Tab-separated table of C-alpha atoms in Angstrom:
chain	number	residue	atom	x	y	z
Z	165	MET	CA	85.805	80.688	129.096
Z	166	THR	CA	89.512	79.510	128.719
Z	167	GLU	CA	91.918	80.747	131.436
Z	168	LYS	CA	93.829	83.870	130.410
Z	169	ILE	CA	97.186	83.984	129.324
Z	170	LYS	CA	99.218	85.765	132.204
Z	171	PHE	CA	101.826	88.249	131.409
Z	172	ALA	CA	104.594	90.170	133.117
Z	173	VAL	CA	106.339	93.244	131.332
Z	174	VAL	CA	109.929	93.746	132.272
Z	175	GLY	CA	111.043	97.348	131.365
Z	176	GLN	CA	108.709	100.238	131.561
Z	177	GLY	CA	109.897	102.679	128.770
Z	178	HIS	CA	107.790	103.710	126.111
Z	179	ILE	CA	107.359	100.451	124.254
Z	180	GLY	CA	107.106	98.509	127.614
Z	181	LYS	CA	104.167	100.725	128.589
Z	182	ARG	CA	102.786	99.956	125.188
Z	183	HIS	CA	103.037	95.971	125.823
Z	184	ALA	CA	101.367	96.316	128.969
Z	185	GLU	CA	98.666	98.327	127.653
Z	186	MET	CA	97.978	95.979	124.850
Z	187	ILE	CA	97.944	93.079	127.254
Z	188	ARG	CA	95.226	95.117	129.489
Z	189	ARG	CA	93.090	95.521	126.406
Z	190	ASP	CA	93.315	92.035	125.395
Z	191	GLU	CA	90.349	90.207	127.171
Z	192	ARG	CA	91.994	86.946	126.605
Z	193	ALA	CA	95.257	87.957	128.363
Z	194	GLU	CA	95.919	89.295	132.011
Z	195	LEU	CA	98.642	91.545	132.961
Z	196	VAL	CA	99.841	90.231	136.341
Z	197	ALA	CA	103.072	92.321	137.142
Z	198	LEU	CA	105.482	95.151	135.940
Z	199	CYS	CA	109.107	95.520	136.394
Z	200	ASP	CA	111.848	98.217	136.085
Z	201	VAL	CA	114.778	99.395	137.888
Z	202	LEU	CA	113.419	102.962	138.123
Z	203	PRO	CA	110.850	103.522	140.741
Z	204	LYS	CA	107.025	103.548	139.776
Z	205	GLU	CA	106.942	107.375	140.640
Z	206	THR	CA	109.736	108.090	138.249
Z	207	LEU	CA	107.978	106.097	135.598
Z	208	GLN	CA	104.638	107.577	136.185
Z	209	LEU	CA	103.210	104.352	137.118
Z	210	LYS	CA	102.024	105.224	140.626
Z	211	ASP	CA	98.442	104.465	139.530
Z	212	SER	CA	99.228	101.157	137.936
Z	213	PRO	CA	97.450	98.470	139.987
Z	214	GLU	CA	99.584	95.591	138.997
Z	215	PRO	CA	102.408	94.342	141.303
Z	216	PHE	CA	105.462	96.086	140.539
Z	217	PHE	CA	109.306	94.722	141.062
Z	218	SER	CA	112.563	96.398	140.738
Z	219	SER	CA	114.623	93.449	139.562
Z	220	ILE	CA	113.546	90.555	137.168
Z	221	ASP	CA	115.171	88.095	139.695
Z	222	ASP	CA	112.603	89.116	142.230
Z	223	LEU	CA	109.681	88.864	139.739
Z	224	LEU	CA	110.677	85.583	138.323
Z	225	HIS	CA	111.170	83.906	141.812
Z	226	SER	CA	108.105	85.612	143.285
Z	227	SER	CA	104.920	83.530	143.973
Z	228	LEU	CA	102.970	84.959	140.929
Z	229	ASP	CA	101.605	82.667	138.168
Z	230	ILE	CA	103.178	84.005	134.942
Z	231	ASP	CA	103.093	82.424	131.671
Z	232	VAL	CA	104.757	85.014	129.582
Z	233	VAL	CA	107.572	87.422	130.231
Z	234	ASN	CA	107.778	90.488	127.718
Z	235	ILE	CA	111.286	91.968	127.595
Z	236	CYS	CA	111.137	95.561	126.542
Z	237	THR	CA	114.727	96.658	128.332
Z	238	PRO	CA	117.620	98.271	126.741
Z	239	ASN	CA	118.946	95.797	123.843
Z	240	GLY	CA	122.178	94.784	125.698
Z	241	TYR	CA	119.843	93.086	128.468
Z	242	HIS	CA	117.756	91.210	126.046
Z	243	ALA	CA	119.708	87.926	125.926
Z	244	ASP	CA	120.398	87.695	129.797
Z	245	TYR	CA	116.693	88.390	130.751
Z	246	ALA	CA	115.585	86.082	128.186
Z	247	ILE	CA	117.583	83.197	129.512
Z	248	LYS	CA	116.474	83.946	133.043
Z	249	ALA	CA	112.889	83.991	132.103
Z	250	LEU	CA	113.184	80.707	130.078
Z	251	ASP	CA	115.282	79.117	133.087
Z	252	THR	CA	112.232	79.396	135.120
Z	253	HIS	CA	110.035	77.918	132.132
Z	254	ARG	CA	108.097	80.963	130.927
Z	255	HIS	CA	107.466	82.001	127.453
Z	256	VAL	CA	109.039	84.911	126.264
Z	257	VAL	CA	108.324	87.939	124.122
Z	258	ILE	CA	111.573	89.912	123.133
Z	259	GLU	CA	111.299	93.416	121.708
Z	260	LYS	CA	113.799	94.086	118.618
Z	261	PRO	CA	116.375	93.146	118.306
Z	262	VAL	CA	116.580	89.693	119.844
Z	263	ALA	CA	120.054	90.123	120.979
Z	264	LEU	CA	123.257	92.207	119.894
Z	265	THR	CA	125.378	89.131	118.745
Z	266	LYS	CA	124.299	85.909	116.749
Z	267	ASN	CA	126.016	83.929	119.691
Z	268	ASP	CA	123.897	85.291	122.169
Z	269	ALA	CA	120.572	84.688	120.081
Z	270	GLU	CA	121.826	81.154	119.583
Z	271	ILE	CA	121.990	80.698	123.350
Z	272	ILE	CA	118.591	81.844	123.462
Z	273	LEU	CA	117.299	79.500	120.836
Z	274	ASN	CA	119.244	76.615	122.489
Z	275	LYS	CA	117.669	77.250	125.806
Z	276	SER	CA	114.157	77.701	124.684
Z	277	GLN	CA	114.324	74.160	123.040
Z	278	GLU	CA	116.001	72.661	126.125
Z	279	VAL	CA	112.902	74.023	128.286
Z	280	SER	CA	110.185	73.508	125.646
Z	281	ARG	CA	109.181	77.092	125.947
Z	282	ASP	CA	108.271	79.694	122.817
Z	283	VAL	CA	110.222	82.786	122.245
Z	284	PHE	CA	108.331	85.385	120.100
Z	285	CYS	CA	110.072	88.204	118.430
Z	286	VAL	CA	108.485	91.700	118.005
Z	287	MET	CA	108.770	92.577	114.404
Z	288	GLN	CA	105.810	94.603	114.276
Z	289	ASN	CA	106.153	95.885	110.630
Z	290	ARG	CA	105.030	92.301	109.246
Z	291	TYR	CA	101.353	93.197	110.284
Z	292	SER	CA	101.405	96.203	108.087
Z	293	PRO	CA	98.844	95.835	105.262
Z	294	PRO	CA	101.412	96.872	102.795
Z	295	SER	CA	103.832	94.484	103.931
Z	296	VAL	CA	101.316	91.614	104.021
Z	297	TRP	CA	100.607	92.744	100.385
Z	298	LEU	CA	104.365	92.767	99.292
Z	299	LYS	CA	104.920	89.409	100.831
Z	300	GLN	CA	101.897	87.863	98.811
Z	301	MET	CA	103.267	89.626	95.685
Z	302	VAL	CA	106.966	88.146	96.190
Z	303	ASP	CA	105.663	84.576	97.269
Z	304	GLU	CA	103.376	84.455	94.104
Z	305	LYS	CA	105.937	85.672	91.933
Z	306	VAL	CA	103.853	88.449	90.455
Z	307	LEU	CA	106.857	90.680	90.005
Z	308	GLY	CA	108.642	87.853	88.224
Z	309	ASP	CA	112.255	87.650	88.880
Z	310	ILE	CA	113.658	90.191	91.464
Z	311	TYR	CA	116.391	92.452	90.027
Z	312	LEU	CA	117.055	95.237	92.331
Z	313	VAL	CA	115.560	96.182	95.847
Z	314	GLN	CA	116.176	99.580	97.351
Z	315	LEU	CA	115.442	100.085	101.223
Z	316	ASN	CA	115.615	103.457	102.402
Z	317	CYS	CA	115.310	104.430	106.254
Z	318	PHE	CA	115.677	108.137	106.890
Z	319	TRP	CA	114.759	109.280	110.448
Z	320	ASN	CA	115.332	112.016	112.852
Z	321	ARG	CA	117.068	111.008	116.088
Z	322	ASP	CA	118.631	114.188	117.674
Z	323	ASP	CA	119.428	115.259	121.286
Z	324	ARG	CA	115.540	115.036	122.108
Z	325	TYR	CA	116.077	111.278	121.703
Z	326	TYR	CA	119.781	110.615	122.539
Z	327	ARG	CA	119.796	112.143	126.177
Z	328	PRO	CA	122.862	111.816	128.411
Z	329	ASP	CA	120.969	109.958	131.214
Z	330	ASP	CA	119.506	107.441	128.826
Z	331	TRP	CA	120.803	104.130	127.375
Z	332	HIS	CA	120.150	105.200	123.641
Z	333	GLY	CA	123.425	105.827	121.836
Z	334	ASP	CA	125.593	103.735	124.279
Z	335	ALA	CA	127.631	100.791	122.173
Z	336	ARG	CA	126.995	98.292	124.907
Z	337	LEU	CA	123.393	98.704	125.659
Z	338	ASP	CA	122.034	100.081	122.431
Z	339	GLY	CA	124.155	98.247	119.775
Z	340	GLY	CA	123.968	100.713	116.820
Z	341	THR	CA	121.616	102.390	114.544
Z	342	LEU	CA	120.761	99.205	112.626
Z	343	PHE	CA	119.882	97.387	115.743
Z	344	THR	CA	117.570	99.837	117.476
Z	345	GLN	CA	116.071	102.138	114.789
Z	346	PHE	CA	115.944	99.917	111.588
Z	347	SER	CA	116.196	96.095	112.379
Z	348	HIS	CA	112.284	95.690	111.772
Z	349	PHE	CA	112.954	97.197	108.311
Z	350	ILE	CA	115.764	94.796	107.607
Z	351	ASP	CA	113.310	92.025	108.987
Z	352	ILE	CA	110.946	92.978	106.286
Z	353	MET	CA	113.670	92.833	103.357
Z	354	TYR	CA	114.636	89.293	105.022
Z	355	TRP	CA	110.974	88.093	105.153
Z	356	LEU	CA	110.572	88.959	101.626
Z	357	PHE	CA	113.794	88.177	99.829
Z	358	GLY	CA	115.870	85.905	102.128
Z	359	ASP	CA	119.459	86.134	102.983
Z	360	ILE	CA	122.034	88.434	101.823
Z	361	THR	CA	125.780	88.153	100.658
Z	362	ASN	CA	128.675	90.102	99.201
Z	363	ILE	CA	128.184	92.983	101.534
Z	364	LYS	CA	129.821	96.426	101.045
Z	365	GLY	CA	129.254	99.665	102.533
Z	366	ASN	CA	130.091	103.169	103.534
Z	367	PHE	CA	129.519	104.578	106.910
Z	368	HIS	CA	129.572	107.927	108.409
Z	369	ASP	CA	128.760	109.933	111.851
Z	370	PHE	CA	127.761	113.385	110.636
Z	371	ASN	CA	125.878	114.838	113.500
Z	372	HIS	CA	125.947	112.399	116.441
Z	373	GLN	CA	129.529	112.648	117.262
Z	374	LEU	CA	128.482	114.081	120.924
Z	375	LEU	CA	125.242	111.837	120.963
Z	376	THR	CA	126.319	108.131	120.196
Z	377	ASP	CA	129.211	105.664	120.118
Z	378	PHE	CA	128.343	104.778	116.681
Z	379	GLU	CA	127.577	105.842	113.084
Z	380	ASP	CA	124.342	107.816	112.042
Z	381	SER	CA	124.367	106.899	108.328
Z	382	GLY	CA	125.245	104.114	105.927
Z	383	VAL	CA	124.934	102.912	102.597
Z	384	VAL	CA	124.973	99.120	102.040
Z	385	LEU	CA	125.341	97.295	98.961
Z	386	PHE	CA	124.796	93.437	98.790
Z	387	ASP	CA	123.247	90.465	96.692
Z	388	PHE	CA	120.225	88.298	97.519
Z	389	VAL	CA	121.283	84.777	97.882
Z	390	LYS	CA	118.290	83.814	95.772
Z	391	GLY	CA	119.066	86.160	93.100
Z	392	GLY	CA	119.001	90.012	92.483
Z	393	MET	CA	120.813	92.691	94.190
Z	394	GLY	CA	120.015	95.161	97.017
Z	395	VAL	CA	120.851	98.532	98.565
Z	396	LEU	CA	120.074	99.929	102.072
Z	397	ASN	CA	120.590	103.581	102.879
Z	398	TYR	CA	119.881	104.566	106.224
Z	399	SER	CA	120.364	107.839	108.432
Z	400	THR	CA	119.259	109.179	111.690
Z	401	ALA	CA	120.931	112.508	110.830
Z	402	ILE	CA	117.678	114.006	109.299
Z	403	TRP	CA	116.800	117.431	110.695
Z	404	ASP	CA	113.867	117.830	112.853
Z	405	ASN	CA	111.333	115.095	111.765
Z	406	ASN	CA	111.405	111.730	110.295
Z	407	PHE	CA	111.460	111.769	106.349
Z	408	GLU	CA	110.760	108.344	105.246
Z	409	SER	CA	111.207	104.497	105.319
Z	410	SER	CA	110.599	103.083	102.023
Z	411	ILE	CA	111.165	100.056	99.926
Z	412	THR	CA	111.453	99.814	96.093
Z	413	ILE	CA	111.251	96.515	94.211
Z	414	ILE	CA	112.221	96.088	90.611
Z	415	GLY	CA	111.108	92.832	88.866
Z	416	SER	CA	111.097	91.451	85.534
Z	417	LYS	CA	107.220	91.967	85.415
Z	418	GLY	CA	106.868	95.231	87.077
Z	419	THR	CA	108.027	97.865	89.855
Z	420	VAL	CA	106.455	98.650	93.099
Z	421	LYS	CA	107.278	101.245	95.903
Z	422	VAL	CA	105.959	101.293	99.476
Z	423	ALA	CA	106.972	104.517	101.293
Z	424	GLY	CA	105.824	107.089	103.909
Z	425	GLN	CA	107.233	107.882	107.306
Z	426	TYR	CA	106.936	104.185	108.285
Z	427	MET	CA	106.493	102.303	105.363
Z	428	ASN	CA	102.788	102.792	105.265
Z	429	GLU	CA	101.647	103.831	101.819
Z	430	VAL	CA	101.910	102.197	98.347
Z	431	VAL	CA	102.890	105.171	96.378
Z	432	TYR	CA	103.839	103.108	93.026
Z	433	CYS	CA	102.564	99.792	91.427
Z	434	HIS	CA	103.068	99.295	87.762
Z	435	VAL	CA	102.925	95.403	87.307
Z	436	LYS	CA	102.101	93.261	84.012
Z	437	ASP	CA	98.654	91.942	84.037
Z	438	TYR	CA	97.994	92.878	87.581
Z	439	ASP	CA	95.313	95.440	89.248
Z	440	MET	CA	96.170	96.245	92.826
Z	441	PRO	CA	93.677	95.703	95.381
Z	442	GLU	CA	92.441	98.326	97.989
Z	443	LEU	CA	94.507	97.779	101.210
Z	444	ASN	CA	93.173	98.152	104.642
Z	445	PRO	CA	94.589	101.355	106.315
Z	446	CYS	CA	97.701	101.319	108.363
Z	447	ASN	CA	97.675	102.049	112.045
Z	448	PRO	CA	99.187	105.373	112.950
Z	449	PRO	CA	102.888	105.652	114.385
Z	450	ASN	CA	103.922	105.353	117.583
Z	451	ASP	CA	104.136	108.839	119.254
Z	452	TYR	CA	106.791	109.588	121.692
Z	453	GLY	CA	106.412	113.327	121.768
Z	454	PRO	CA	109.449	114.741	120.087
Z	455	TYR	CA	109.889	112.009	117.684
Z	456	LYS	CA	107.626	109.028	115.927
Z	457	GLY	CA	108.513	105.292	115.626
Z	458	SER	CA	106.983	102.668	113.579
Z	459	ALA	CA	103.166	101.772	113.212
Z	460	GLN	CA	101.155	100.821	116.285
Z	461	ASN	CA	100.946	97.191	115.670
Z	462	HIS	CA	101.832	95.655	119.146
Z	463	HIS	CA	98.224	94.485	119.678
Z	464	TYR	CA	98.797	91.996	116.858
Z	465	VAL	CA	101.892	91.112	118.672
Z	466	ILE	CA	100.138	90.125	121.869
Z	467	GLY	CA	97.218	88.515	119.924
Z	468	ASN	CA	99.708	86.288	118.261
Z	469	VAL	CA	101.106	85.119	121.545
Z	470	VAL	CA	97.740	84.355	123.150
Z	471	ASP	CA	96.659	82.568	119.956
Z	472	THR	CA	99.890	80.413	119.624
Z	473	LEU	CA	99.939	79.496	123.352
Z	474	THR	CA	96.091	78.467	123.248
Z	475	GLY	CA	96.750	76.345	119.898
Z	476	ASN	CA	94.940	78.543	117.277
Z	477	ASP	CA	97.948	79.974	115.502
Z	478	THR	CA	101.756	79.818	115.112
Z	479	ILE	CA	104.364	82.464	115.851
Z	480	THR	CA	104.472	85.170	113.336
Z	481	THR	CA	108.080	85.872	113.817
Z	482	SER	CA	110.107	83.062	114.925
Z	483	LEU	CA	113.367	83.165	117.220
Z	484	ARG	CA	115.149	81.684	114.221
Z	485	GLU	CA	114.255	84.467	112.153
Z	486	GLY	CA	115.185	87.075	114.761
Z	487	LEU	CA	118.428	85.353	115.111
Z	488	LYS	CA	118.888	85.797	111.301
Z	489	ILE	CA	118.234	89.450	111.529
Z	490	VAL	CA	120.958	89.937	114.168
Z	491	GLU	CA	123.340	87.889	112.068
Z	492	ILE	CA	122.575	89.994	109.029
Z	493	ILE	CA	123.291	93.293	110.929
Z	494	GLU	CA	126.477	91.845	112.550
Z	495	ARG	CA	127.803	90.999	109.155
Z	496	ILE	CA	126.923	94.501	107.896
Z	497	TYR	CA	128.680	96.005	111.112
Z	498	LYS	CA	131.887	93.869	110.428
Z	499	VAL	CA	132.067	95.750	107.272
Z	500	ARG	CA	131.359	99.106	108.983
Z	501	ASP	CA	134.091	98.364	111.578
Z	502	LEU	CA	136.607	97.890	108.811
Z	503	ASN	CA	135.882	101.204	107.363
Z	504	TRP	CA	135.476	102.745	110.653
Z	505	LYS	CA	139.298	102.032	111.476
Z	506	LYS	CA	140.215	103.541	108.238
Z	507	GLN	CA	138.449	106.498	108.888
Z	508	ARG	CA	139.939	107.091	112.311
């Protein structure tokens, strides 16, 4: 049997624990260490058998044999920790977003090239059957010319999520609603249609004034560089539960819509000379108790890392693509900040 790929996971919140579990379940992978600034007991990890470190520096300079470092920390630490891991010649998996600025993402890219190590970006929605289907539809021009794309992201994030003792909602560590909540949906849009330009927008903070440092809702208008126009409507001010995340695509040969709480259902498909195939079912959403996240596709991410490092596949979401998503959000937020100043 080929030697297992050895992983260490930095950050043991909900997503970090998910990464760790997916590594344990992959027979080609081995989880060799966990790391978090909080004690194991606080994190409910006292029964975890893997070596535990309270700092990434201690982890990286230990005697452990580590091939890949998964970074599942607050967003504001992603770039710094990725650089540290690359400096010790480890491959890196970074949870969304790669960084909070294009400049930081470029530093990661340059460092990865310098040390010849791969960086994998977690954009788990690309593995969803409806997303794979949409990609094929667009690439094969089944919809013809793209006229209009509408992306709706309407989720609930209230005081059950934005707690005073947590990093969520902090401008420096979180970065904003589009970075933490919806960057993987912007990734799907970019994956399908490419870059955007002529960005305009309107942004508000309706019911998170006491919970976050940034907006909870926005309407963003733009053009696609390749042709067609788009609109992104988003809000985390939805009462009690997630409402939907959806994408509607209007083309010269037809219209499709994928919707559901986490963009998991094809609800409309009317396309010239086309019969829609039956898609595989989606995985259930990540369940965080009082709130829900996107589909549980992290096992595909770990599988892609193992397959890539053993020469059997290529990276699903490249660092350059992850960088592009950061840049697009940064450009949207430049428009927001201009409007924000006017509002205040």
